Amino acid sequence: MNRHAPNIIALGTALLVLQACHDQRAPTELAGGGVLAASVTPADPAGRHLVVFRAERVPADFEERVAQLGGSVEAALDSIGVAAVTGLSEGAAAELAAATDVRAVEPDVATAPPNEDVGADGATADEAVSEPLAPADATASPTSARFYARQWNLRAVFAPAAWAVGFLGSRDVVVAILDTGIDYTNPDLVGLVDLDRSISFVPEDVTRHYPGRLPFSDLFWHGTAVASAVASNASVLAGVNRYVTLLAVKVADSTNTHTAGRLIRGIVYAADQGADVINVSRGSERHKSQSPGTVAAFERAVNYAFRKGALVVSVPFNDAADLDHDGDIVRLPCEAANAICAAATGPTGASSINGPWVDVDAPAPYTAFGRSAISVAAPGGTGNPGQFRRFWALCTTTPSVATTVPPACRAHQPIVQGAGTSFAAPTVAGLAALLVAQLGHGNPALIRARILQSADDLGEPGVDPYYGKGRINIARALGLIP
């Protein structure tokens, strides 16, 4: 495995709140007869629409039909009968929706979440470090990572017990990260990212400011931070896995913008590439009766991945919503039938940057909740600036000039603090990867069941609105403790 250290590592003391990125745009109402009156809004000048066919296949003449209507096909997912198109006017979308083989045509608006909150974390001056790092020792425990002492999140899920007996992961296990890309040059991620099969579905997100970087480079920061929770070379920070293959599937651009169509396309691509686990730390909110096609498309994509042997892990969002009492609103892919939907936990107090911490299993104040949605809980971090209760993650070295990014990342500093369900999901995905290494490929139902059954039952007995089946326990899931 290739590893190298940067010439200089400068540890910054910056804070960010990593939002579970999502699209909450109000969908278009249904017109009479159940046919969607598609629309093109000022926020969607490209005229993007999601087309869902009645059969789970795309007709052979579909591209020609779209061209005749003045549009073009961005993606045709023949395996699930879904397509993403651009350039359709309102009238053209309505005409396409009237075809007998089309179930729905719905707007696929490109949406960027609000800017994340950033600010100083109040760390003392002796936390600012500037010195070379030695290459990571391939035989060392993840606990030897330079800043492991502050990673309460890994101890909260009993990861060290698994590492101590050799459960460090496997390069044969593939975890897809559907996000803003991955900084594959980050020293803690070098050698972990599959450079040949990683891909970008965001052609407008160029890398001209970073010559030589591959198209799936992370020009924001979110994807790199999420990936580091799953796996790391453990020179700076530890991840749940020391060895794994990360597949970068770039579905969001340097402004953190994504569409439902690109998320769905990313899930299908990852499944076709043999991913064992697919992490989606973002999502789309839809009304079941107003956007039945988009809801069906997400369900088809998750089910397709499940049949192909991949487990999808996602987020319920960071708005403290009660998902048991939200009517027909659904958050996808988190609430898809075969996915795992991960709520977030975090400490209520901390004495210092290296702890000790108080009640690391408390529900995070921002996490969405509900027995009908939450599968399990995992660390996501909590706290205000300077309280040392957040989740440490890796930075990207290629932040975009077009968006707000953590000051530490702008300064090419290696780690920052964050909080969000965005971290809970990849912690669960990391456990899923360890289980695939132990139990074998191609059985996501077994992996999902093991994660749920082995969780520590916290909160109300049984299924709790904040914990679901419980907070994950890596040691118990791997059979190390009863």
mmCIF file of N, CA and C in Angstrom, residues 61-62 64 74-75 86 96 116 121 134 151 163 180 186 196 204 222 260 262 294 299 317 327 364 388 395 419 446 478:
data_model
loop_
_atom_site.group_PDB
_atom_site.id
_atom_site.type_symbol
_atom_site.label_atom_id
_atom_site.label_comp_id
_atom_site.label_asym_id
_atom_site.label_seq_id
_atom_site.Cartn_x
_atom_site.Cartn_y
_atom_site.Cartn_z
ATOM 1 N N ASP A 61 -35.680 3.632 -27.776
ATOM 2 C CA ASP A 61 -35.801 4.871 -28.547
ATOM 3 C C ASP A 61 -35.880 6.111 -27.656
ATOM 4 N N PHE A 62 -35.563 5.985 -26.379
ATOM 5 C CA PHE A 62 -35.781 7.094 -25.452
ATOM 6 C C PHE A 62 -34.926 8.314 -25.784
ATOM 7 N N GLU A 64 -33.833 9.335 -28.605
ATOM 8 C CA GLU A 64 -34.391 9.997 -29.779
ATOM 9 C C GLU A 64 -35.648 10.782 -29.410
ATOM 10 N N GLU A 74 -28.969 12.813 -19.783
ATOM 11 C CA GLU A 74 -27.750 12.849 -18.980
ATOM 12 C C GLU A 74 -27.367 11.455 -18.529
ATOM 13 N N ALA A 75 -28.357 10.640 -18.195
ATOM 14 C CA ALA A 75 -28.096 9.262 -17.766
ATOM 15 C C ALA A 75 -29.325 8.416 -18.031
ATOM 16 N N THR A 86 -32.001 16.675 -19.385
ATOM 17 C CA THR A 86 -31.856 18.116 -19.255
ATOM 18 C C THR A 86 -32.448 18.791 -20.484
ATOM 19 N N LEU A 96 -43.783 14.384 -22.536
ATOM 20 C CA LEU A 96 -43.090 13.138 -22.244
ATOM 21 C C LEU A 96 -43.821 12.344 -21.173
ATOM 22 N N GLU A 116 -22.265 25.858 5.651
ATOM 23 C CA GLU A 116 -21.989 25.334 6.975
ATOM 24 C C GLU A 116 -21.418 26.427 7.879
ATOM 25 N N ASP A 121 -12.328 27.220 17.328
ATOM 26 C CA ASP A 121 -12.777 26.248 18.322
ATOM 27 C C ASP A 121 -12.205 26.515 19.703
ATOM 28 N N ALA A 134 6.268 11.168 9.971
ATOM 29 C CA ALA A 134 6.865 9.973 9.385
ATOM 30 C C ALA A 134 5.792 9.187 8.657
ATOM 31 N N GLN A 151 -10.161 11.159 19.576
ATOM 32 C CA GLN A 151 -11.227 10.478 18.828
ATOM 33 C C GLN A 151 -12.109 9.633 19.750
ATOM 34 N N TRP A 163 -9.671 -3.816 16.679
ATOM 35 C CA TRP A 163 -8.316 -3.668 16.146
ATOM 36 C C TRP A 163 -7.318 -4.530 16.922
ATOM 37 N N THR A 180 -18.890 14.722 -2.521
ATOM 38 C CA THR A 180 -18.233 15.776 -3.297
ATOM 39 C C THR A 180 -16.895 15.321 -3.860
ATOM 40 N N ASN A 186 -4.500 13.069 0.020
ATOM 41 C CA ASN A 186 -4.334 13.255 1.458
ATOM 42 C C ASN A 186 -3.521 12.091 2.020
ATOM 43 N N ASP A 196 -8.831 4.020 -10.631
ATOM 44 C CA ASP A 196 -9.305 3.583 -11.938
ATOM 45 C C ASP A 196 -10.826 3.578 -12.036
ATOM 46 N N GLU A 204 -19.575 19.676 -14.860
ATOM 47 C CA GLU A 204 -19.373 21.116 -14.775
ATOM 48 C C GLU A 204 -18.378 21.508 -13.679
ATOM 49 N N HIS A 222 -16.451 17.955 2.032
ATOM 50 C CA HIS A 222 -17.371 17.022 2.691
ATOM 51 C C HIS A 222 -17.029 15.563 2.402
ATOM 52 N N ALA A 260 -31.210 14.731 -7.200
ATOM 53 C CA ALA A 260 -31.675 13.377 -6.888
ATOM 54 C C ALA A 260 -31.210 12.408 -7.967
ATOM 55 N N ARG A 262 -28.532 12.416 -9.788
ATOM 56 C CA ARG A 262 -27.132 12.034 -9.655
ATOM 57 C C ARG A 262 -26.903 11.110 -8.459
ATOM 58 N N THR A 294 -39.899 10.034 -8.071
ATOM 59 C CA THR A 294 -38.588 10.145 -7.433
ATOM 60 C C THR A 294 -38.467 9.169 -6.270
ATOM 61 N N GLU A 299 -36.143 3.960 -4.316
ATOM 62 C CA GLU A 299 -36.391 2.589 -3.843
ATOM 63 C C GLU A 299 -35.826 1.569 -4.834
ATOM 64 N N PHE A 317 -30.828 13.539 8.092
ATOM 65 C CA PHE A 317 -30.630 14.994 8.075
ATOM 66 C C PHE A 317 -30.405 15.553 9.482
ATOM 67 N N GLY A 327 -46.102 13.377 8.196
ATOM 68 C CA GLY A 327 -47.054 13.112 7.122
ATOM 69 C C GLY A 327 -46.481 12.202 6.060
ATOM 70 N N ALA A 364 -27.561 13.468 19.541
ATOM 71 C CA ALA A 364 -27.125 14.790 19.103
ATOM 72 C C ALA A 364 -28.344 15.706 18.996
ATOM 73 N N PHE A 388 -14.881 20.883 22.425
ATOM 74 C CA PHE A 388 -14.170 19.629 22.160
ATOM 75 C C PHE A 388 -15.087 18.408 22.162
ATOM 76 N N CYS A 395 -9.146 16.940 6.185
ATOM 77 C CA CYS A 395 -9.436 18.000 5.227
ATOM 78 C C CYS A 395 -9.074 17.561 3.811
ATOM 79 N N ALA A 419 -19.650 18.213 13.060
ATOM 80 C CA ALA A 419 -20.752 17.541 13.732
ATOM 81 C C ALA A 419 -21.869 17.328 12.731
ATOM 82 N N LEU A 446 -27.503 -10.096 5.582
ATOM 83 C CA LEU A 446 -26.821 -10.602 6.772
ATOM 84 C C LEU A 446 -26.052 -9.491 7.467
ATOM 85 N N LEU A 478 -18.790 -8.092 15.614
ATOM 86 C CA LEU A 478 -17.778 -9.029 15.120
ATOM 87 C C LEU A 478 -17.676 -10.286 15.985
#
